[in-house]
Coordinates of N, CA, C and O and ligand atoms in Angstrom, one line a residue:
X87 N 97.5 -10.3 -32.3 CA 97.0 -9.8 -31.0 C 95.6 -10.3 -30.7 O 94.8 -10.3 -31.6
X88 N 95.4 -10.8 -29.5 CA 94.1 -11.3 -29.1 C 93.1 -10.1 -29.1 O 93.4 -9.0 -28.7
X89 N 91.9 -10.4 -29.6 CA 90.8 -9.5 -29.5 C 90.4 -9.3 -28.1 O 90.2 -10.3 -27.4
X90 N 90.3 -8.0 -27.6 CA 89.9 -7.8 -26.2 C 88.5 -8.5 -26.0 O 87.6 -8.4 -26.9
X91 N 88.3 -9.1 -24.9 CA 87.0 -9.7 -24.6 C 85.9 -8.6 -24.4 O 86.2 -7.6 -23.8
X92 N 84.8 -8.9 -25.0 CA 83.7 -8.0 -24.9 C 83.1 -7.9 -23.5 O 82.9 -8.9 -22.9
X93 N 82.7 -6.7 -23.1 CA 82.1 -6.5 -21.8 C 80.6 -6.7 -22.0 O 80.0 -6.4 -23.0
X94 N 80.0 -7.3 -20.9 CA 78.5 -7.3 -20.9 C 78.0 -6.1 -20.1 O 78.6 -5.7 -19.1
X95 N 77.0 -5.5 -20.7 CA 76.5 -4.3 -20.1 C 75.3 -4.6 -19.2 O 74.4 -5.3 -19.5
X96 N 75.4 -4.0 -18.0 CA 74.4 -4.3 -16.9 C 73.8 -3.0 -16.5 O 74.4 -2.0 -16.4
X97 N 72.5 -3.1 -16.3 CA 71.7 -1.8 -16.0 C 72.3 -1.2 -14.7 O 72.7 -0.1 -14.7
X98 N 72.3 -2.0 -13.6 CA 72.8 -1.4 -12.4 C 73.2 -2.5 -11.4 O 72.8 -3.7 -11.7
X99 N 74.0 -2.2 -10.4 CA 74.5 -3.3 -9.5 C 73.3 -3.9 -8.8 O 72.3 -3.3 -8.6
X100 N 73.4 -5.2 -8.4 CA 72.4 -5.8 -7.6 C 72.3 -5.2 -6.2 O 73.3 -4.9 -5.6
X101 N 71.1 -5.1 -5.7 CA 70.9 -4.5 -4.3 C 71.3 -5.6 -3.3 O 71.7 -5.3 -2.2
X102 N 71.1 -6.9 -3.7 CA 71.4 -8.0 -2.8 C 72.3 -8.9 -3.5 O 72.1 -9.3 -4.6
X103 N 73.4 -9.4 -2.8 CA 74.4 -10.2 -3.5 C 75.0 -11.3 -2.7 O 75.9 -12.0 -3.1
X104 N 74.4 -11.6 -1.5 CA 74.8 -12.7 -0.7 C 73.6 -13.4 -0.2 O 72.8 -12.8 0.5
X105 N 73.4 -14.7 -0.4 CA 72.2 -15.5 0.0 C 72.7 -16.8 0.6 O 73.7 -17.4 0.2
X106 N 71.8 -17.3 1.5 CA 72.1 -18.6 2.1 C 70.8 -19.2 2.6 O 69.8 -18.5 2.9
X107 N 70.7 -20.5 2.7 CA 69.5 -21.2 3.3 C 69.5 -20.8 4.8 O 70.5 -20.6 5.4
X108 N 68.3 -20.8 5.4 CA 68.1 -20.5 6.8 C 68.8 -21.6 7.6 O 68.8 -22.8 7.2
X109 N 69.5 -21.3 8.7 CA 70.1 -22.3 9.5 C 71.6 -22.2 9.5 O 72.2 -21.4 10.3
X110 N 72.3 -22.9 8.6 CA 73.8 -22.9 8.7 C 74.4 -21.6 8.5 O 73.8 -20.7 7.8
X111 N 75.6 -21.3 9.0 CA 76.3 -20.1 8.7 C 76.9 -20.1 7.3 O 77.3 -21.1 6.8
X112 N 77.0 -18.9 6.8 CA 77.6 -18.7 5.5 C 78.9 -19.5 5.3 O 79.1 -20.2 4.3
X113 N 79.8 -19.4 6.3 CA 81.1 -20.0 6.1 C 81.1 -21.5 6.1 O 82.1 -22.2 5.8
X114 N 80.0 -22.1 6.6 CA 79.9 -23.6 6.6 C 79.4 -24.1 5.3 O 79.4 -25.4 5.1
X115 N 79.0 -23.3 4.4 CA 78.3 -23.7 3.2 C 79.3 -23.6 2.0 O 80.1 -22.7 1.9
X116 N 79.1 -24.6 1.0 CA 79.8 -24.5 -0.2 C 79.2 -23.3 -1.0 O 78.0 -23.1 -1.0
X117 N 80.0 -22.5 -1.6 CA 79.6 -21.3 -2.3 C 79.4 -21.5 -3.8 O 80.2 -22.1 -4.4
X118 N 78.3 -20.9 -4.3 CA 78.1 -20.8 -5.7 C 78.3 -19.3 -6.1 O 77.8 -18.4 -5.4
X119 N 79.1 -19.1 -7.1 CA 79.4 -17.7 -7.5 C 78.6 -17.4 -8.8 O 78.9 -18.0 -9.9
X120 N 77.7 -16.5 -8.7 CA 76.9 -16.1 -9.9 C 77.6 -14.8 -10.4 O 77.7 -13.8 -9.6
X121 N 78.0 -14.8 -11.7 CA 78.7 -13.6 -12.2 C 77.6 -12.5 -12.3 O 76.4 -12.7 -12.4
X122 N 78.1 -11.2 -12.4 CA 77.2 -10.1 -12.6 C 76.5 -10.3 -13.9 O 75.3 -9.9 -14.1
X123 N 77.1 -10.8 -14.9 CA 76.5 -11.0 -16.2 C 75.4 -12.1 -16.1 O 74.3 -11.9 -16.7
X124 N 75.6 -13.1 -15.3 CA 74.6 -14.2 -15.1 C 73.4 -13.6 -14.4 O 72.2 -13.9 -14.7
X125 N 73.7 -12.8 -13.4 CA 72.7 -12.1 -12.6 C 71.8 -11.2 -13.6 O 70.5 -11.3 -13.5
X126 N 72.4 -10.5 -14.4 CA 71.7 -9.6 -15.4 C 70.8 -10.4 -16.3 O 69.7 -10.1 -16.7
X127 N 71.3 -11.6 -16.8 CA 70.6 -12.5 -17.7 C 69.3 -12.9 -17.0 O 68.2 -12.9 -17.6
X128 N 69.4 -13.4 -15.7 CA 68.2 -13.8 -15.0 C 67.2 -12.6 -14.8 O 66.0 -12.7 -15.0
X129 N 67.8 -11.4 -14.5 CA 66.9 -10.3 -14.3 C 66.2 -9.9 -15.5 O 64.9 -9.7 -15.5
X130 N 66.8 -9.9 -16.7 CA 66.2 -9.5 -17.9 C 65.2 -10.6 -18.4 O 64.1 -10.2 -18.8
X131 N 65.6 -11.8 -18.4 CA 64.8 -12.9 -19.0 C 63.7 -13.4 -18.1 O 62.5 -13.5 -18.5
X132 N 64.1 -13.6 -16.8 CA 63.1 -14.3 -15.9 C 62.4 -13.3 -15.0 O 61.2 -13.5 -14.6
X133 N 63.0 -12.1 -14.7 CA 62.3 -11.1 -13.9 C 61.5 -10.2 -14.7 O 60.3 -10.0 -14.5
X134 N 62.2 -9.6 -15.7 CA 61.5 -8.6 -16.6 C 60.7 -9.3 -17.7 O 59.9 -8.7 -18.4
X135 N 61.0 -10.6 -18.0 CA 60.3 -11.4 -19.0 C 60.6 -11.0 -20.5 O 59.8 -11.2 -21.3
X136 N 61.8 -10.5 -20.7 CA 62.2 -10.1 -22.1 C 62.6 -11.4 -22.9 O 63.0 -12.4 -22.4
X137 N 62.4 -11.2 -24.2 CA 62.9 -12.3 -25.2 C 64.4 -12.2 -25.1 O 65.0 -11.2 -24.9
X138 N 65.0 -13.4 -25.4 CA 66.5 -13.5 -25.4 C 67.1 -12.5 -26.3 O 68.1 -11.9 -26.0
X139 N 66.5 -12.3 -27.5 CA 67.0 -11.4 -28.5 C 67.1 -9.9 -27.9 O 68.1 -9.3 -28.1
X140 N 66.0 -9.5 -27.3 CA 66.0 -8.1 -26.7 C 67.0 -8.0 -25.5 O 67.6 -7.0 -25.4
X141 N 67.0 -9.0 -24.7 CA 67.9 -9.0 -23.5 C 69.3 -9.0 -24.0 O 70.2 -8.2 -23.4
X142 N 69.7 -9.7 -25.0 CA 71.0 -9.8 -25.6 C 71.4 -8.4 -26.1 O 72.6 -7.9 -25.8
X143 N 70.5 -7.7 -26.7 CA 70.8 -6.3 -27.2 C 71.1 -5.4 -26.1 O 72.1 -4.6 -26.2
X144 N 70.3 -5.5 -25.0 CA 70.6 -4.6 -23.9 C 71.9 -4.8 -23.2 O 72.6 -3.9 -22.7
X145 N 72.4 -6.1 -23.2 CA 73.7 -6.4 -22.6 C 74.8 -6.3 -23.6 O 76.0 -6.4 -23.3
X146 N 74.4 -5.9 -24.9 CA 75.4 -5.7 -25.9 C 76.2 -7.0 -26.2 O 77.5 -6.9 -26.4
X147 N 75.5 -8.1 -26.2 CA 76.2 -9.4 -26.6 C 75.3 -10.1 -27.6 O 74.1 -9.7 -27.8
X148 N 75.8 -11.2 -28.2 CA 75.0 -11.9 -29.2 C 73.9 -12.7 -28.5 O 74.0 -13.1 -27.4
X149 N 72.9 -13.1 -29.3 CA 71.9 -13.9 -28.7 C 72.4 -15.3 -28.3 O 72.0 -15.8 -27.2
X150 N 73.2 -16.0 -29.1 CA 73.7 -17.3 -28.6 C 74.5 -17.1 -27.3 O 74.5 -18.0 -26.4
X151 N 75.3 -16.0 -27.2 CA 76.0 -15.8 -25.9 C 75.1 -15.6 -24.8 O 75.3 -16.1 -23.7
X152 N 74.0 -14.8 -25.0 CA 73.0 -14.6 -24.0 C 72.4 -16.0 -23.5 O 72.2 -16.2 -22.3
X153 N 72.1 -16.8 -24.5 CA 71.4 -18.1 -24.2 C 72.4 -19.0 -23.3 O 71.9 -19.6 -22.4
X154 N 73.7 -19.0 -23.7 CA 74.6 -19.7 -22.9 C 74.7 -19.2 -21.5 O 74.7 -19.9 -20.5
X155 N 74.7 -17.8 -21.4 CA 74.8 -17.1 -20.1 C 73.6 -17.5 -19.2 O 73.8 -17.8 -18.0
X156 N 72.4 -17.4 -19.8 CA 71.2 -17.7 -18.9 C 71.1 -19.2 -18.5 O 70.7 -19.5 -17.4
X157 N 71.6 -20.0 -19.4 CA 71.6 -21.5 -19.0 C 72.5 -21.7 -17.9 O 72.1 -22.5 -16.9
X158 N 73.7 -21.1 -17.9 CA 74.6 -21.3 -16.8 C 74.0 -20.7 -15.5 O 74.1 -21.3 -14.4
X159 N 73.4 -19.5 -15.6 CA 72.8 -18.8 -14.5 C 71.7 -19.7 -13.8 O 71.6 -19.8 -12.6
X160 N 70.8 -20.2 -14.7 CA 69.7 -21.0 -14.1 C 70.2 -22.3 -13.4 O 69.6 -22.6 -12.4
X161 N 71.2 -22.9 -14.0 CA 71.8 -24.1 -13.3 C 72.3 -23.7 -11.9 O 72.1 -24.5 -10.9
X162 N 73.0 -22.6 -11.8 CA 73.5 -22.2 -10.5 C 72.4 -21.9 -9.5 O 72.5 -22.2 -8.3
X163 N 71.3 -21.1 -10.0 CA 70.2 -20.8 -9.1 C 69.5 -22.1 -8.7 O 69.1 -22.2 -7.5
X164 N 69.3 -23.0 -9.6 CA 68.7 -24.3 -9.2 C 69.5 -25.0 -8.2 O 68.9 -25.5 -7.2
X165 N 70.8 -25.0 -8.3 CA 71.7 -25.7 -7.4 C 71.6 -25.0 -6.0 O 71.6 -25.7 -5.0
X166 N 71.5 -23.7 -6.0 CA 71.4 -22.9 -4.8 C 70.1 -23.4 -4.0 O 70.2 -23.6 -2.8
X167 N 69.0 -23.5 -4.7 CA 67.7 -23.9 -4.1 C 67.7 -25.3 -3.6 O 67.3 -25.7 -2.5
X168 N 68.3 -26.2 -4.5 CA 68.1 -27.6 -4.2 C 69.2 -28.2 -3.4 O 69.0 -29.0 -2.5
X169 N 70.4 -27.7 -3.6 CA 71.6 -28.3 -2.9 C 71.9 -27.6 -1.5 O 72.8 -28.0 -0.8
X170 N 71.2 -26.5 -1.3 CA 71.4 -25.8 0.0 C 72.8 -25.2 0.1 O 73.5 -25.4 1.1
X171 N 73.2 -24.5 -0.9 CA 74.5 -23.8 -0.9 C 74.3 -22.3 -0.6 O 73.2 -21.8 -0.7
X172 N 75.4 -21.7 -0.5 CA 75.4 -20.2 -0.4 C 75.6 -19.7 -1.8 O 76.3 -20.3 -2.6
X173 N 74.9 -18.5 -2.1 CA 75.0 -17.9 -3.4 C 75.6 -16.5 -3.2 O 75.1 -15.7 -2.4
X174 N 76.7 -16.2 -4.0 CA 77.3 -14.9 -4.0 C 77.3 -14.4 -5.4 O 77.8 -15.1 -6.3
X175 N 76.9 -13.2 -5.5 CA 77.0 -12.5 -6.9 C 78.2 -11.7 -6.9 O 78.4 -10.8 -6.1
X176 N 79.1 -12.0 -7.8 CA 80.3 -11.2 -8.0 C 81.1 -11.6 -9.3 O 80.8 -12.6 -9.8
X177 N 81.9 -10.7 -9.7 CA 82.8 -10.9 -10.8 C 82.1 -10.8 -12.2 O 80.9 -10.6 -12.3
X178 N 82.9 -11.1 -13.2 CA 82.4 -11.0 -14.6 C 82.9 -9.8 -15.3 O 83.2 -8.8 -14.7
X179 N 83.0 -9.9 -16.6 CA 83.5 -8.9 -17.4 C 82.4 -7.9 -17.8 O 81.7 -8.1 -18.8
X180 N 82.2 -6.9 -17.0 CA 80.9 -6.1 -17.2 C 81.2 -4.6 -16.9 O 82.3 -4.2 -16.4
X181 N 80.3 -3.8 -17.3 CA 80.2 -2.4 -16.9 C 78.7 -2.1 -16.6 O 77.8 -2.7 -17.2
X182 N 78.5 -1.1 -15.7 CA 77.2 -0.7 -15.3 C 76.8 0.5 -16.1 O 77.6 1.4 -16.4
X183 N 75.5 0.6 -16.4 CA 74.9 1.8 -17.0 C 74.5 2.8 -16.0 O 74.4 4.0 -16.3
X184 N 74.0 2.3 -14.8 CA 73.6 3.2 -13.8 C 74.1 2.7 -12.5 O 74.6 1.5 -12.4
X185 N 74.1 3.5 -11.5 CA 74.5 3.1 -10.1 C 73.3 2.8 -9.2 O 72.2 3.2 -9.5
X186 N 73.6 2.2 -8.1 CA 72.6 2.0 -7.1 C 73.3 2.3 -5.8 O 74.4 1.9 -5.5
X187 N 72.6 3.1 -5.0 CA 73.1 3.5 -3.7 C 72.3 3.0 -2.5 O 71.1 3.0 -2.6
X188 N 73.0 2.5 -1.5 CA 72.3 1.9 -0.4 C 72.7 2.7 0.8 O 73.8 3.0 1.1
X189 N 71.6 3.2 1.6 CA 71.9 4.0 2.8 C 72.1 3.0 3.9 O 71.3 2.1 4.2
X190 N 73.2 3.2 4.6 CA 73.6 2.3 5.7 C 72.9 2.6 7.0 O 72.9 1.8 7.9
X191 N 72.2 3.8 7.0 CA 71.5 4.2 8.2 C 70.0 3.8 8.1 O 69.5 3.1 9.0
X192 N 69.3 4.2 7.0 CA 67.9 4.0 7.0 C 67.6 2.8 6.0 O 66.4 2.4 6.0
X193 N 68.5 2.3 5.3 CA 68.3 1.1 4.5 C 67.7 1.4 3.1 O 67.5 0.5 2.3
X194 N 67.4 2.7 2.8 CA 66.9 3.1 1.6 C 67.8 2.8 0.4 O 69.0 3.0 0.5
X195 N 67.3 2.2 -0.7 CA 68.1 1.9 -1.9 C 67.6 2.7 -3.0 O 66.4 2.7 -3.2
X196 N 68.5 3.5 -3.7 CA 68.0 4.3 -4.8 C 68.9 4.3 -6.0 O 70.1 4.2 -5.8
X197 N 68.4 4.4 -7.2 CA 69.2 4.5 -8.4 C 69.9 5.9 -8.5 O 69.3 6.8 -8.0
X198 N 71.1 5.9 -9.1 CA 71.8 7.2 -9.3 C 72.5 7.1 -10.6 O 72.9 6.0 -11.0
X199 N 72.8 8.2 -11.3 CA 73.5 8.1 -12.5 C 74.9 7.6 -12.2 O 75.5 7.9 -11.1
X200 N 75.5 6.9 -13.2 CA 76.9 6.5 -13.0 C 77.9 7.6 -13.2 O 79.0 7.6 -12.8
X201 N 77.4 8.7 -13.9 CA 78.2 9.8 -14.2 C 78.6 10.7 -13.0 O 79.7 11.3 -13.0
X202 N 77.7 10.7 -12.0 CA 77.9 11.6 -10.9 C 78.2 10.8 -9.6 O 77.8 9.6 -9.5
X203 N 78.9 11.4 -8.7 CA 79.1 10.8 -7.4 C 78.1 11.3 -6.5 O 77.7 12.5 -6.5
X204 N 77.6 10.5 -5.6 CA 76.6 10.8 -4.7 C 77.2 10.9 -3.3 O 78.1 10.2 -3.0
X205 N 76.8 11.8 -2.5 CA 77.4 11.9 -1.1 C 76.4 11.9 0.0 O 76.8 11.8 1.2
X206 N 75.1 11.8 -0.3 CA 74.1 11.6 0.8 C 72.9 10.9 0.4 O 72.5 10.8 -0.8
X207 N 72.2 10.3 1.4 CA 71.0 9.5 1.2 C 69.9 10.5 0.7 O 69.7 11.5 1.3
X208 N 69.1 10.1 -0.3 CA 68.1 10.9 -0.8 C 66.9 11.0 0.2 O 66.1 11.9 0.1
X209 N 66.8 10.0 1.0 CA 65.7 9.9 2.0 C 66.0 10.6 3.3 O 65.2 11.4 3.7
X210 N 67.1 10.2 3.9 CA 67.3 10.7 5.3 C 68.5 11.7 5.4 O 68.7 12.2 6.4
X211 N 69.2 11.8 4.3 CA 70.3 12.8 4.2 C 71.6 12.3 4.8 O 72.6 13.0 4.9
X212 N 71.6 11.1 5.3 CA 72.8 10.5 5.9 C 74.0 10.4 4.9 O 73.7 10.1 3.7
X213 N 75.2 10.6 5.4 CA 76.4 10.5 4.5 C 76.9 9.1 4.6 O 77.9 8.8 3.9
X214 N 76.3 8.3 5.4 CA 76.8 6.9 5.6 C 76.1 6.0 4.5 O 75.2 5.3 4.8
X215 N 76.6 6.1 3.3 CA 76.0 5.4 2.2 C 77.0 4.5 1.5 O 78.2 4.6 1.6
X216 N 76.4 3.4 0.9 CA 77.3 2.5 0.2 C 77.0 2.6 -1.4 O 75.9 2.5 -1.8
X217 N 78.1 2.9 -2.1 CA 78.0 3.1 -3.5 C 78.2 1.6 -4.1 O 79.3 1.1 -4.0
X218 N 77.2 1.0 -4.6 CA 77.2 -0.4 -5.0 C 78.1 -0.6 -6.2 O 78.7 -1.7 -6.3
X219 N 78.1 0.3 -7.2 CA 79.0 0.1 -8.3 C 80.5 0.0 -7.8 O 81.2 -0.9 -8.2
X220 N 80.8 0.9 -6.9 CA 82.1 0.9 -6.3 C 82.4 -0.4 -5.5 O 83.5 -0.9 -5.6
X221 N 81.4 -0.9 -4.9 CA 81.6 -2.1 -4.1 C 82.0 -3.3 -5.0 O 82.7 -4.1 -4.6
X222 N 81.5 -3.2 -6.3 CA 81.9 -4.3 -7.2 C 83.1 -3.8 -8.0 O 83.4 -4.5 -9.1
X223 N 83.8 -2.8 -7.6 CA 85.0 -2.4 -8.3 C 84.8 -1.6 -9.5 O 85.7 -1.5 -10.4
X224 N 83.6 -1.0 -9.6 CA 83.3 -0.2 -10.9 C 82.9 1.2 -10.5 O 82.8 1.6 -9.4
X225 N 82.8 2.0 -11.6 CA 82.4 3.4 -11.4 C 83.2 4.2 -12.5 O 82.6 4.5 -13.6
X226 N 84.4 4.4 -12.3 CA 85.3 5.2 -13.2 C 85.3 4.5 -14.6 O 85.1 5.1 -15.6
X227 N 85.5 3.2 -14.6 CA 85.6 2.4 -15.9 C 84.2 2.5 -16.6 O 84.2 2.6 -17.8
X228 N 83.2 2.5 -15.9 CA 81.8 2.5 -16.5 C 81.6 3.9 -17.1 O 81.0 4.0 -18.2
X229 N 82.0 5.0 -16.4 CA 81.9 6.3 -16.9 C 82.8 6.5 -18.2 O 82.3 7.1 -19.1
X230 N 84.0 6.0 -18.1 CA 84.8 6.1 -19.3 C 84.2 5.4 -20.5 O 84.3 5.9 -21.6
X231 N 83.6 4.2 -20.3 CA 83.0 3.5 -21.4 C 81.9 4.3 -22.0 O 81.7 4.4 -23.2
X232 N 81.1 4.9 -21.1 CA 79.9 5.7 -21.6 C 80.4 7.0 -22.4 O 79.8 7.3 -23.4
X233 N 81.5 7.6 -21.9 CA 82.0 8.7 -22.6 C 82.5 8.4 -24.0 O 82.3 9.0 -25.0
X234 N 83.3 7.2 -24.0 CA 83.9 6.8 -25.2 C 82.9 6.2 -26.2 O 83.1 6.2 -27.4
X235 N 81.8 5.6 -25.6 CA 80.8 5.0 -26.4 C 81.3 3.7 -27.1 O 80.6 3.2 -28.0
X236 N 82.4 3.1 -26.6 CA 82.9 1.9 -27.2 C 82.8 0.8 -26.3 O 83.1 0.9 -25.1
X237 N 82.4 -0.4 -26.8 CA 82.3 -1.6 -25.9 C 83.6 -2.4 -26.0 O 83.7 -3.4 -26.7
X238 N 84.6 -1.9 -25.3 CA 85.9 -2.7 -25.1 C 86.3 -2.8 -23.7 O 85.8 -2.0 -22.9
Ligands
LIG61 ZN1 69.0 7.1 4.5
LIG62 ZN1 82.9 -0.5 -15.1

């Protein structure tokens, strides 16, 4: 029996996930897809400035896996900047540790526990909110993982 593929653990969903150069429309451009795992690798190593070893631990993967992940991610981001492509963050074998909520009325973005469901904006009270974990097809699976405490 094949060993189930290990999930990469991500702190929270990205607040922004579609990018393009100024000028052409999204649909006119060749798309680059950055996986959620690749996004997290960039966030941890290049944004937070963590050592690969520490970043790998947070994502619950090995250091060589992390190094491969960040190398792929950097190539994609470089191509986005230099080749003038569209960049979309999506996909990947992942679970979130926390959620991120975006208010569709006032634009406020705030972190929220993955364990609970949120029904209104913390700033303006609007119920017109976007659950970003859910947007990436996650939520229930992430809660189950945290309850079970197993990385499968
Ligand atoms: Zn709001
Ligand atoms: Zn999940």
